[in-house]
Amino acid sequence: MFVFRNNTVERFFPKDYTFSGYDDISYIPTDVDGYVWFYQLPVKYDQELLCAEIRGYAQKLSFVLSQVDAAKPFIVLTMDEGAYSAPFTSGAELIAAVAEYNTVLVQAASDCSQVKLLDIREFTRQYTASEVFDWKFWFISQMGMNPKLTKPFMQWWSRKLDEISLKRKKCLVLDLDNTLWGGVLGEDGIEGIQLGGDYPGKAFHYWQEALLALSKSGVILTVCSKNNEADVLEAWEKNPFMVLKKDNFATWRINWTDKATNIKALAEELNIGLDSFVFVDDNPTERELIRQMLPMVEVPEFPAQPYELPVFFKALVEKYFRVYAVTNEDKKKTEQYKANAQRAQAQRSFVDFDSFLESLNIQITLEAANEFNIPRIAQMTQKTNQFNLTTKRYTDADVRQFVEQGWKIWCISVSDKFGDNGITGCVMLNGDTIDTFLLSCRVLGKGIEVAFMKRILLELQQHGMAAVKASYIPTAKNAQVKAFYETCGFTCVSEESDGKKAYLLNLEDADLDIKAYYHIKLK
């Protein structure tokens, strides 16, 4: 990344970043992966000159954006008018100038998909002005931020990059008694649990409202509780203050089995890895059990008092679940996973698997990459681990650049009689080579991956391509696709000692027949 800056900021970024001169936009490199715009509050006592300089920064940003490659990410950081304390560096005029500058940044992020906006005040306002800015380091090396904040800033920056890359945990597992409500349901009854009304019930009510909002952003909510299931179902139905009800959870384990076993069962049912789970429980013994038995599951400390729940929720989101943008598929996650459970139940009623698949009325839509689906395609490359042949990670800017370079990129949407799974797979071809082929775990187990591959190969064949190359790059999580290309008729032409394999398929004599019960449409 190349950083445009007006102060010394080198120590706050990774070592492979490069930097402009102070307030210098005369050189704009092209051989970088992306850009950062980090202009801090200038140090001046003259209010008129100070505000004029800030407004000038906005004009310079507009010029730079017009010159850089529109396919490369451009991260802009806002300015904090409270960055340092000095006479006259306050008041309405300065606040207005900084607000005007930040508004330009907001508008740039709205107008240009490559621009990602980060609010520096989210970081700086954890500290006092004297902790953020130290005159000693300003005079010694023109540092607009105290170097003592290097480590926390780099941690914050790393989290922000993950958010932009749409990396986060998938599933939140929740206990019930003294976690989602106050008290013990089996002892206090439906009317006796603390939920709504005065404190502490009001705190649990707010907590449930926050969790409901989180689920609408694509986080899967599940329950793992030692309780009588019938009592919980009745409480979900009859307690008038209950915000989170039965339909808000993708699935649950409410029984007297140990919670490690139950969480493994939840992972199996949802078909997602245990490292995608966060477990929340008020009981320190249960938390320690999961840490010991399932170390890949994240287990945060639960607050000692209900009034701490809003702060706990904020920390939970910041550490595990926050992303820069939420896709339409994210918003439908709970319904999609509930539908998967219904499919599994329906499958058990069929003896013949083909008959089961035919009964589903599977609809597959193939669509070329465009501005509407590119964010989701990029998100899948970041998050999909199990059915991912190469596990290459790309941003939406990367995908746009590939499209401009002539890559063939398609995504698929899958639906059936139980519901719509949304965009759940993609293939990316650079010339005659498959760079990426992946499928969400939500649609695995129904042969859709083979139908998808064969339909793409048929499309390539019809457009005159004679052969297709591909590769499998092993990871700790994608062993299940080790022989996928063989299943699709590819020939393995080489295999390295680390398990990486190269493939070739002659399209002229390839078997591209697709089962009739896959109803495929190419848009």
Short mmCIF file of C-alpha atoms in Angstrom, two decimals:
data_model
loop_
_atom_site.label_atom_id
_atom_site.label_comp_id
_atom_site.label_asym_id
_atom_site.label_seq_id
_atom_site.Cartn_x
_atom_site.Cartn_y
_atom_site.Cartn_z
CA MET A 1 0.00 0.00 0.00
CA PHE A 2 1.10 3.57 -0.71
CA VAL A 3 0.23 6.16 1.97
CA PHE A 4 -0.48 9.82 1.17
CA ARG A 5 0.22 11.78 4.37
CA ASN A 6 1.00 15.24 5.75
CA ASN A 7 2.91 14.09 8.86
CA THR A 8 5.27 11.32 9.94
CA VAL A 9 3.19 8.13 10.13
CA GLU A 10 5.61 5.41 8.96
CA ARG A 11 5.82 3.56 12.25
CA PHE A 12 2.04 3.08 12.42
CA PHE A 13 1.83 0.91 9.29
CA PRO A 14 3.32 -2.42 8.13
CA LYS A 15 6.91 -2.42 6.90
CA ASP A 16 5.98 -3.13 3.29
CA TYR A 17 4.02 0.14 2.97
CA THR A 18 5.57 3.13 1.15
CA PHE A 19 4.87 6.81 1.73
CA SER A 20 4.52 10.14 -0.03
CA GLY A 21 6.43 13.23 1.02
CA TYR A 22 4.68 15.54 3.46
CA ASP A 23 1.53 16.83 1.73
CA ASP A 24 3.02 15.75 -1.60
CA ILE A 25 0.73 14.43 -4.33
CA SER A 26 3.14 14.97 -7.21
CA TYR A 27 4.09 11.27 -7.28
CA ILE A 28 1.40 8.60 -7.59
CA PRO A 29 2.93 5.12 -7.94
CA THR A 30 1.18 2.50 -10.07
CA ASP A 31 3.08 -0.60 -8.89
CA VAL A 32 1.23 -0.92 -5.56
CA ASP A 33 -1.76 -2.97 -4.43
CA GLY A 34 -3.71 0.02 -3.12
CA TYR A 35 -3.59 3.41 -1.45
CA VAL A 36 -4.17 5.03 1.94
CA TRP A 37 -5.08 8.69 2.50
CA PHE A 38 -4.10 9.71 6.04
CA TYR A 39 -4.09 13.48 6.52
CA GLN A 40 -4.06 14.64 10.12
CA LEU A 41 -5.04 17.95 11.65
CA PRO A 42 -2.29 20.43 10.66
CA VAL A 43 -0.48 22.28 13.43
CA LYS A 44 -1.13 26.02 13.02
CA TYR A 45 -2.24 28.82 15.31
CA ASP A 46 -3.75 31.05 12.65
CA GLN A 47 -7.37 29.85 12.38
CA GLU A 48 -7.89 31.20 8.88
CA LEU A 49 -4.77 29.52 7.50
CA LEU A 50 -5.53 26.32 9.40
CA CYS A 51 -9.05 26.01 7.96
CA ALA A 52 -7.89 26.94 4.45
CA GLU A 53 -5.25 24.21 4.56
CA ILE A 54 -7.83 21.63 5.65
CA ARG A 55 -10.13 22.58 2.77
CA GLY A 56 -7.16 22.32 0.43
CA TYR A 57 -6.63 18.72 1.48
CA ALA A 58 -10.09 17.85 0.15
CA GLN A 59 -9.22 19.30 -3.27
CA LYS A 60 -5.98 17.32 -3.34
CA LEU A 61 -7.83 14.11 -2.51
CA SER A 62 -10.23 14.68 -5.39
CA PHE A 63 -7.30 15.13 -7.77
CA VAL A 64 -5.52 11.98 -6.56
CA LEU A 65 -8.70 9.91 -6.90
CA SER A 66 -9.02 11.05 -10.50
CA GLN A 67 -5.49 9.78 -11.23
CA VAL A 68 -5.26 6.38 -9.50
CA ASP A 69 -6.35 3.03 -10.91
CA ALA A 70 -10.08 2.75 -10.13
CA ALA A 71 -9.74 -1.02 -9.62
CA LYS A 72 -7.35 -0.66 -6.65
CA PRO A 73 -8.59 -0.13 -3.08
CA PHE A 74 -8.25 3.39 -1.69
CA ILE A 75 -8.67 3.69 2.09
CA VAL A 76 -9.35 7.18 3.47
CA LEU A 77 -9.16 8.11 7.16
CA THR A 78 -11.17 10.98 8.56
CA MET A 79 -9.65 13.90 10.44
CA ASP A 80 -10.14 14.51 14.17
CA GLU A 81 -10.48 18.19 15.09
CA GLY A 82 -9.61 17.33 18.69
CA ALA A 83 -6.26 15.77 17.80
CA TYR A 84 -4.20 18.22 19.86
CA SER A 85 -4.73 21.00 22.41
CA ALA A 86 -3.45 24.49 21.63
CA PRO A 87 -4.88 28.01 21.96
CA PHE A 88 -7.38 28.95 19.23
CA THR A 89 -7.40 25.47 17.65
CA SER A 90 -11.05 25.03 18.50
CA GLY A 91 -14.37 26.66 17.89
CA ALA A 92 -17.02 26.69 15.20
CA GLU A 93 -14.77 27.63 12.28
CA LEU A 94 -12.39 24.70 12.82
CA ILE A 95 -15.22 22.27 13.51
CA ALA A 96 -16.91 23.38 10.27
CA ALA A 97 -13.71 23.03 8.21
CA VAL A 98 -13.00 19.52 9.51
CA ALA A 99 -16.65 18.52 9.06
CA GLU A 100 -16.54 19.81 5.48
CA TYR A 101 -13.35 17.84 4.81
CA ASN A 102 -14.80 14.66 6.34
CA THR A 103 -17.98 15.12 4.29
CA VAL A 104 -15.86 15.09 1.13
CA LEU A 105 -14.41 11.75 2.28
CA VAL A 106 -17.88 10.35 2.97
CA GLN A 107 -19.06 11.44 -0.48
CA ALA A 108 -16.00 9.90 -2.14
CA ALA A 109 -16.76 6.56 -0.45
CA SER A 110 -20.36 6.82 -1.65
CA ASP A 111 -19.42 7.71 -5.24
CA CYS A 112 -16.47 5.34 -5.74
CA SER A 113 -16.68 1.65 -4.85
CA GLN A 114 -12.89 1.49 -4.50
CA VAL A 115 -12.92 4.06 -1.66
CA LYS A 116 -13.34 2.69 1.87
CA LEU A 117 -13.89 5.19 4.69
CA LEU A 118 -12.45 4.67 8.19
CA ASP A 119 -13.23 7.05 11.04
CA ILE A 120 -9.97 7.79 12.87
CA ARG A 121 -11.99 9.11 15.81
CA GLU A 122 -13.10 5.55 16.54
CA PHE A 123 -9.46 4.99 17.52
CA THR A 124 -8.35 8.36 18.89
CA ARG A 125 -11.29 8.92 21.19
CA GLN A 126 -10.27 6.00 23.33
CA TYR A 127 -7.56 8.35 24.61
CA THR A 128 -7.21 11.90 25.94
CA ALA A 129 -5.83 14.61 23.64
CA SER A 130 -2.52 14.54 25.53
CA GLU A 131 -2.25 10.78 24.99
CA VAL A 132 -2.91 11.10 21.25
CA PHE A 133 -0.61 14.05 20.57
CA ASP A 134 2.75 14.68 22.22
CA TRP A 135 4.55 17.97 21.43
CA LYS A 136 7.91 16.32 22.06
CA PHE A 137 7.48 13.98 19.11
CA TRP A 138 5.95 16.70 16.97
CA PHE A 139 9.03 18.91 17.34
CA ILE A 140 11.50 16.00 17.01
CA SER A 141 9.96 14.23 14.01
CA GLN A 142 6.68 15.94 12.97
CA MET A 143 4.54 13.12 14.31
CA GLY A 144 0.85 14.00 14.49
CA MET A 145 0.17 10.99 16.71
CA ASN A 146 2.04 9.78 19.77
CA PRO A 147 4.35 6.83 18.86
CA LYS A 148 3.34 5.22 22.17
CA LEU A 149 0.07 4.37 20.40
CA THR A 150 1.83 2.41 17.65
CA LYS A 151 0.84 -1.06 18.85
CA PRO A 152 -2.86 -0.34 19.55
CA PHE A 153 -3.14 1.59 16.27
CA MET A 154 -1.67 -1.29 14.27
CA GLN A 155 -4.09 -3.69 15.96
CA TRP A 156 -6.96 -1.34 15.11
CA TRP A 157 -5.70 -1.00 11.52
CA SER A 158 -5.48 -4.78 11.13
CA ARG A 159 -9.06 -5.18 12.36
CA LYS A 160 -10.21 -2.52 9.90
CA LEU A 161 -8.53 -4.32 7.00
CA ASP A 162 -10.31 -7.52 8.06
CA GLU A 163 -13.61 -5.62 8.11
CA ILE A 164 -12.98 -4.29 4.61
CA SER A 165 -12.16 -7.85 3.51
CA LEU A 166 -15.48 -8.94 5.12
CA LYS A 167 -13.78 -11.39 7.49
CA ARG A 168 -15.70 -12.25 10.64
CA LYS A 169 -17.06 -15.09 12.73
CA LYS A 170 -20.27 -16.69 11.49
CA CYS A 171 -22.17 -17.98 14.49
CA LEU A 172 -22.97 -16.80 18.02
CA VAL A 173 -23.90 -19.58 20.48
CA LEU A 174 -25.91 -18.28 23.44
CA ASP A 175 -26.76 -19.67 26.84
CA LEU A 176 -30.19 -18.72 28.27
CA ASP A 177 -30.46 -18.49 32.08
CA ASN A 178 -28.65 -15.40 33.40
CA THR A 179 -27.34 -14.81 29.87
CA LEU A 180 -30.31 -13.91 27.64
CA TRP A 181 -32.47 -13.14 30.66
CA GLY A 182 -31.98 -12.75 34.38
CA GLY A 183 -32.78 -15.68 36.64
CA VAL A 184 -33.34 -19.38 36.04
CA LEU A 185 -36.36 -20.35 33.97
CA GLY A 186 -36.79 -23.75 35.66
CA GLU A 187 -36.94 -22.10 39.10
CA ASP A 188 -38.45 -18.65 38.47
CA GLY A 189 -40.97 -19.57 35.76
CA ILE A 190 -41.93 -17.63 32.65
CA GLU A 191 -43.26 -14.66 34.64
CA GLY A 192 -40.39 -14.67 37.13
CA ILE A 193 -37.38 -14.33 34.84
CA GLN A 194 -35.92 -10.82 34.63
CA LEU A 195 -36.66 -9.40 31.19
CA GLY A 196 -38.09 -5.95 30.46
CA GLY A 197 -39.48 -3.54 33.03
CA ASP A 198 -37.05 -2.13 35.57
CA TYR A 199 -33.37 -3.01 36.05
CA PRO A 200 -31.99 -5.61 35.65
CA GLY A 201 -34.74 -6.79 33.28
CA LYS A 202 -34.36 -3.67 31.15
CA ALA A 203 -30.66 -4.43 30.59
CA PHE A 204 -31.45 -7.94 29.32
CA HIS A 205 -34.18 -6.49 27.08
CA TYR A 206 -31.67 -4.07 25.49
CA TRP A 207 -29.18 -6.95 25.14
CA GLN A 208 -31.74 -9.03 23.24
CA GLU A 209 -32.59 -6.07 20.99
CA ALA A 210 -28.91 -5.68 20.18
CA LEU A 211 -28.55 -9.39 19.37
CA LEU A 212 -31.60 -9.24 17.11
CA ALA A 213 -30.02 -6.38 15.17
CA LEU A 214 -26.79 -8.39 14.93
CA SER A 215 -28.67 -11.35 13.45
CA LYS A 216 -30.12 -9.04 10.78
CA SER A 217 -26.56 -8.23 9.70
CA GLY A 218 -25.93 -11.89 8.88
CA VAL A 219 -24.65 -13.38 12.14
CA ILE A 220 -26.25 -16.76 12.87
CA LEU A 221 -27.78 -17.01 16.35
CA THR A 222 -28.04 -20.40 18.06
CA VAL A 223 -28.76 -21.58 21.60
CA CYS A 224 -26.88 -24.07 23.76
CA SER A 225 -28.56 -24.35 27.15
CA LYS A 226 -29.01 -26.86 29.95
CA ASN A 227 -32.76 -26.59 30.28
CA ASN A 228 -36.04 -28.32 29.57
CA GLU A 229 -36.77 -27.62 25.91
CA ALA A 230 -40.54 -27.48 26.43
CA ASP A 231 -40.13 -24.77 29.11
CA VAL A 232 -37.96 -22.65 26.80
CA LEU A 233 -40.35 -23.00 23.85
CA GLU A 234 -43.20 -21.90 26.11
CA ALA A 235 -41.16 -18.92 27.38
CA TRP A 236 -40.31 -17.86 23.83
CA GLU A 237 -44.02 -17.95 22.99
CA LYS A 238 -45.63 -16.48 26.09
CA ASN A 239 -43.28 -14.00 27.75
CA PRO A 240 -44.41 -10.57 26.43
CA PHE A 241 -40.97 -8.99 26.92
CA MET A 242 -39.13 -11.64 24.91
CA VAL A 243 -37.37 -10.01 21.93
CA LEU A 244 -35.54 -13.08 20.66
CA LYS A 245 -38.03 -15.82 19.89
CA LYS A 246 -37.87 -19.28 18.36
CA ASP A 247 -37.79 -18.00 14.77
CA ASN A 248 -34.76 -15.80 15.42
CA PHE A 249 -32.50 -18.81 16.01
CA ALA A 250 -31.19 -20.98 13.18
CA THR A 251 -31.14 -24.00 15.50
CA TRP A 252 -30.57 -24.92 19.15
CA ARG A 253 -29.51 -27.59 21.60
CA ILE A 254 -31.61 -27.34 24.76
CA ASN A 255 -30.95 -30.45 26.84
CA TRP A 256 -28.73 -31.77 29.63
CA THR A 257 -25.85 -32.95 27.45
CA ASP A 258 -22.47 -31.31 28.00
CA LYS A 259 -22.06 -28.13 25.97
CA ALA A 260 -18.92 -29.20 24.09
CA THR A 261 -20.83 -32.11 22.59
CA ASN A 262 -23.79 -29.86 21.81
CA ILE A 263 -21.66 -27.22 20.08
CA LYS A 264 -20.03 -29.89 17.91
CA ALA A 265 -23.53 -31.05 16.97
CA LEU A 266 -24.51 -27.48 16.08
CA ALA A 267 -21.44 -27.16 13.86
CA GLU A 268 -22.30 -30.42 12.11
CA GLU A 269 -25.92 -29.41 11.57
CA LEU A 270 -25.02 -25.95 10.25
CA ASN A 271 -22.09 -27.40 8.27
CA ILE A 272 -19.65 -24.68 9.37
CA GLY A 273 -16.30 -24.97 11.12
CA LEU A 274 -15.95 -24.68 14.88
CA ASP A 275 -13.52 -21.81 14.33
CA SER A 276 -16.52 -19.81 13.06
CA PHE A 277 -18.22 -19.96 16.49
CA VAL A 278 -18.32 -17.54 19.42
CA PHE A 279 -19.73 -18.96 22.68
CA VAL A 280 -21.40 -16.67 25.26
CA ASP A 281 -22.29 -18.06 28.69
CA ASP A 282 -22.49 -16.48 32.15
CA ASN A 283 -21.11 -19.63 33.81
CA PRO A 284 -17.29 -19.58 34.10
CA THR A 285 -17.20 -23.38 34.40
CA GLU A 286 -18.99 -23.80 31.08
CA ARG A 287 -16.70 -21.23 29.46
CA GLU A 288 -13.63 -23.08 30.68
CA LEU A 289 -15.02 -26.40 29.44
CA ILE A 290 -15.34 -25.00 25.90
CA ARG A 291 -11.88 -23.40 26.04
CA GLN A 292 -10.40 -26.75 27.04
CA MET A 293 -12.46 -29.07 24.82
CA LEU A 294 -12.95 -26.81 21.78
CA PRO A 295 -10.03 -24.37 21.69
CA MET A 296 -10.95 -23.22 18.18
CA VAL A 297 -14.20 -21.69 19.54
CA GLU A 298 -13.90 -18.09 20.77
CA VAL A 299 -15.07 -17.69 24.39
CA PRO A 300 -15.24 -14.09 25.66
CA GLU A 301 -15.63 -13.27 29.35
CA PHE A 302 -19.25 -12.53 30.25
CA PRO A 303 -19.87 -9.33 32.27
CA ALA A 304 -20.42 -9.64 36.00
CA GLN A 305 -23.31 -7.15 36.04
CA PRO A 306 -26.27 -6.75 33.63
CA TYR A 307 -25.61 -3.00 33.24
CA GLU A 308 -22.33 -3.93 31.52
CA LEU A 309 -24.13 -5.77 28.70
CA PRO A 310 -24.18 -2.83 26.23
CA VAL A 311 -20.41 -2.42 26.60
CA PHE A 312 -19.97 -6.18 26.26
CA PHE A 313 -22.06 -6.22 23.09
CA LYS A 314 -19.99 -3.43 21.54
CA ALA A 315 -16.77 -5.32 22.30
CA LEU A 316 -18.28 -8.53 20.93
CA VAL A 317 -19.14 -6.86 17.62
CA GLU A 318 -15.81 -5.05 17.34
CA LYS A 319 -13.73 -8.16 17.96
CA TYR A 320 -15.69 -10.85 16.12
CA PHE A 321 -18.55 -9.67 13.94
CA ARG A 322 -18.03 -6.23 12.46
CA VAL A 323 -17.63 -5.90 8.67
CA TYR A 324 -17.33 -2.85 6.44
CA ALA A 325 -20.51 -3.66 4.49
CA VAL A 326 -23.31 -6.21 4.78
CA THR A 327 -24.47 -8.05 1.65
CA ASN A 328 -28.05 -9.08 0.89
CA GLU A 329 -27.02 -12.71 1.43
CA ASP A 330 -25.80 -11.83 4.92
CA LYS A 331 -29.23 -10.48 5.86
CA LYS A 332 -30.88 -13.80 4.95
CA LYS A 333 -28.49 -16.09 6.84
CA THR A 334 -30.82 -17.30 9.60
CA GLU A 335 -33.60 -18.23 7.19
CA GLN A 336 -31.13 -19.97 4.90
CA TYR A 337 -29.69 -22.15 7.66
CA LYS A 338 -33.16 -22.98 9.00
CA ALA A 339 -34.14 -24.07 5.49
CA ASN A 340 -31.06 -26.30 5.41
CA ALA A 341 -32.29 -28.05 8.53
CA GLN A 342 -35.65 -28.64 6.80
CA ARG A 343 -33.84 -30.11 3.77
CA ALA A 344 -31.95 -32.52 6.02
CA GLN A 345 -35.20 -33.63 7.62
CA ALA A 346 -36.84 -34.11 4.21
CA GLN A 347 -33.89 -36.16 2.95
CA ARG A 348 -34.37 -38.70 5.72
CA SER A 349 -37.83 -39.51 4.31
CA PHE A 350 -36.41 -40.62 0.93
CA VAL A 351 -34.70 -43.94 0.32
CA ASP A 352 -33.40 -42.94 -3.13
CA PHE A 353 -31.14 -39.85 -3.11
CA ASP A 354 -31.90 -38.93 -6.73
CA SER A 355 -35.61 -38.92 -5.93
CA PHE A 356 -34.92 -36.61 -3.01
CA LEU A 357 -32.95 -34.20 -5.20
CA GLU A 358 -35.68 -34.25 -7.85
CA SER A 359 -38.26 -33.40 -5.19
CA LEU A 360 -36.33 -30.27 -4.18
CA ASN A 361 -36.93 -28.45 -7.49
CA ILE A 362 -33.37 -27.06 -7.46
CA GLN A 363 -33.00 -23.80 -9.38
CA ILE A 364 -29.46 -22.65 -10.25
CA THR A 365 -28.84 -19.24 -11.79
CA LEU A 366 -25.44 -18.40 -13.28
CA GLU A 367 -24.59 -14.72 -13.59
CA ALA A 368 -21.47 -12.95 -14.84
CA ALA A 369 -19.67 -10.67 -12.37
CA ASN A 370 -21.18 -7.18 -12.18
CA GLU A 371 -21.31 -4.22 -9.79
CA PHE A 372 -24.16 -5.78 -7.83
CA ASN A 373 -22.58 -9.19 -7.15
CA ILE A 374 -18.85 -8.36 -7.02
CA PRO A 375 -18.91 -7.54 -3.26
CA ARG A 376 -20.46 -10.95 -2.56
CA ILE A 377 -17.98 -12.73 -4.86
CA ALA A 378 -15.09 -11.08 -3.00
CA GLN A 379 -16.68 -11.96 0.35
CA MET A 380 -16.91 -15.64 -0.61
CA THR A 381 -13.20 -15.75 -1.51
CA GLN A 382 -12.43 -14.32 1.93
CA LYS A 383 -14.72 -16.60 3.94
CA THR A 384 -15.06 -19.92 2.09
CA ASN A 385 -12.58 -22.53 3.32
CA GLN A 386 -14.00 -26.04 2.97
CA PHE A 387 -15.12 -26.23 -0.65
CA ASN A 388 -12.46 -23.96 -2.11
CA LEU A 389 -9.99 -25.48 -4.55
CA THR A 390 -7.27 -22.81 -4.24
CA THR A 391 -8.37 -20.62 -1.26
CA LYS A 392 -7.12 -17.41 -2.85
CA ARG A 393 -8.38 -14.29 -1.07
CA TYR A 394 -9.53 -11.31 -3.10
CA THR A 395 -11.09 -7.91 -2.39
CA ASP A 396 -13.89 -6.41 -4.45
CA ALA A 397 -11.28 -4.12 -6.02
CA ASP A 398 -9.29 -7.21 -7.07
CA VAL A 399 -12.36 -8.76 -8.70
CA ARG A 400 -13.15 -5.55 -10.58
CA GLN A 401 -9.58 -5.45 -11.84
CA PHE A 402 -9.81 -9.07 -13.02
CA VAL A 403 -13.01 -8.25 -14.94
CA GLU A 404 -11.27 -5.32 -16.62
CA GLN A 405 -8.39 -7.61 -17.53
CA GLY A 406 -10.78 -9.96 -19.32
CA TRP A 407 -11.17 -12.74 -16.76
CA LYS A 408 -14.32 -14.84 -17.03
CA ILE A 409 -16.08 -14.69 -13.67
CA TRP A 410 -19.46 -16.16 -12.80
CA CYS A 411 -21.36 -16.61 -9.58
CA ILE A 412 -24.33 -18.87 -8.88
CA SER A 413 -27.53 -18.42 -6.91
CA VAL A 414 -29.29 -21.54 -5.65
CA SER A 415 -32.87 -21.98 -4.50
CA ASP A 416 -35.27 -24.86 -3.98
CA LYS A 417 -38.70 -25.50 -2.53
CA PHE A 418 -37.45 -24.75 0.99
CA GLY A 419 -36.01 -21.33 0.23
CA ASP A 420 -33.45 -19.16 -1.52
CA ASN A 421 -29.79 -19.57 -0.54
CA GLY A 422 -28.74 -16.51 -2.55
CA ILE A 423 -25.29 -16.23 -4.13
CA THR A 424 -23.40 -19.29 -2.91
CA GLY A 425 -20.60 -20.04 -5.35
CA CYS A 426 -18.25 -18.61 -7.94
CA VAL A 427 -15.74 -19.55 -10.59
CA MET A 428 -12.94 -17.29 -11.86
CA LEU A 429 -10.99 -18.06 -15.04
CA ASN A 430 -7.85 -16.27 -16.15
CA GLY A 431 -7.68 -17.20 -19.83
CA ASP A 432 -7.99 -21.00 -20.01
CA THR A 433 -7.06 -21.53 -16.34
CA ILE A 434 -9.48 -21.88 -13.43
CA ASP A 435 -8.00 -19.60 -10.77
CA THR A 436 -10.82 -20.00 -8.22
CA PHE A 437 -13.69 -22.43 -7.81
CA LEU A 438 -15.65 -22.39 -4.57
CA LEU A 439 -19.04 -23.16 -3.12
CA SER A 440 -20.66 -22.21 0.17
CA CYS A 441 -21.12 -25.01 2.66
CA ARG A 442 -24.84 -24.14 2.73
CA VAL A 443 -25.45 -25.84 -0.62
CA LEU A 444 -23.06 -28.78 -0.39
CA GLY A 445 -24.25 -32.36 -0.40
CA LYS A 446 -26.65 -32.10 -3.33
CA GLY A 447 -24.25 -32.41 -6.27
CA ILE A 448 -24.67 -28.74 -7.16
CA GLU A 449 -20.90 -28.27 -7.36
CA VAL A 450 -20.60 -30.80 -10.21
CA ALA A 451 -23.60 -29.38 -12.08
CA PHE A 452 -22.12 -25.88 -11.71
CA MET A 453 -18.72 -26.95 -12.99
CA LYS A 454 -20.14 -28.87 -15.96
CA ARG A 455 -22.37 -25.97 -16.98
CA ILE A 456 -19.40 -23.59 -16.96
CA LEU A 457 -17.30 -26.06 -18.96
CA LEU A 458 -20.16 -26.39 -21.46
CA GLU A 459 -20.25 -22.61 -21.81
CA LEU A 460 -16.50 -22.52 -22.48
CA GLN A 461 -16.79 -25.37 -24.98
CA GLN A 462 -19.57 -23.57 -26.86
CA HIS A 463 -17.36 -20.48 -27.12
CA GLY A 464 -14.55 -22.41 -28.75
CA MET A 465 -12.22 -23.23 -25.87
CA ALA A 466 -10.40 -26.52 -26.50
CA ALA A 467 -8.99 -27.30 -23.03
CA VAL A 468 -9.12 -26.04 -19.47
CA LYS A 469 -6.38 -26.03 -16.84
CA ALA A 470 -6.97 -26.11 -13.09
CA SER A 471 -5.19 -26.70 -9.82
CA TYR A 472 -5.85 -27.86 -6.29
CA ILE A 473 -3.90 -26.17 -3.48
CA PRO A 474 -4.30 -28.06 -0.19
CA THR A 475 -5.02 -26.24 3.07
CA ALA A 476 -5.89 -27.38 6.57
CA LYS A 477 -9.61 -27.12 5.74
CA ASN A 478 -10.18 -28.09 2.10
CA ALA A 479 -9.23 -31.79 2.11
CA GLN A 480 -12.79 -32.70 1.08
CA VAL A 481 -12.18 -31.26 -2.43
CA LYS A 482 -8.89 -33.07 -3.01
CA ALA A 483 -10.41 -35.30 -5.70
CA PHE A 484 -13.08 -32.90 -6.99
CA TYR A 485 -11.48 -32.28 -10.37
CA GLU A 486 -11.12 -36.03 -10.94
CA THR A 487 -14.86 -36.33 -10.25
CA CYS A 488 -15.49 -33.80 -13.01
CA GLY A 489 -13.32 -35.68 -15.52
CA PHE A 490 -10.09 -33.71 -15.27
CA THR A 491 -6.76 -35.49 -15.61
CA CYS A 492 -4.10 -34.88 -12.97
CA VAL A 493 -0.91 -33.99 -14.89
CA SER A 494 1.35 -33.37 -11.88
CA GLU A 495 1.37 -33.60 -8.10
CA GLU A 496 3.92 -31.96 -5.82
CA SER A 497 5.21 -33.19 -2.48
CA ASP A 498 3.05 -30.69 -0.59
CA GLY A 499 -0.11 -32.10 -2.20
CA LYS A 500 -0.62 -29.39 -4.80
CA LYS A 501 -2.03 -30.84 -8.01
CA ALA A 502 -2.29 -29.55 -11.59
CA TYR A 503 -5.09 -30.65 -13.95
CA LEU A 504 -6.08 -30.57 -17.59
CA LEU A 505 -9.42 -31.28 -19.28
CA ASN A 506 -9.87 -31.69 -23.03
CA LEU A 507 -13.28 -30.13 -23.65
CA GLU A 508 -13.80 -31.85 -26.99
CA ASP A 509 -14.39 -35.28 -25.43
CA ALA A 510 -15.44 -34.26 -21.91
CA ASP A 511 -18.57 -35.71 -20.31
CA LEU A 512 -20.68 -32.60 -19.69
CA ASP A 513 -24.07 -34.25 -19.14
CA ILE A 514 -26.02 -32.69 -16.25
CA LYS A 515 -28.80 -34.39 -14.32
CA ALA A 516 -32.23 -33.16 -15.46
CA TYR A 517 -33.36 -32.22 -11.94
CA TYR A 518 -30.84 -29.34 -11.85
CA HIS A 519 -32.72 -26.47 -13.47
CA ILE A 520 -29.94 -24.15 -14.63
CA LYS A 521 -30.37 -20.68 -16.10
CA LEU A 522 -27.54 -18.52 -17.46
CA LYS A 523 -28.17 -14.78 -17.24
#
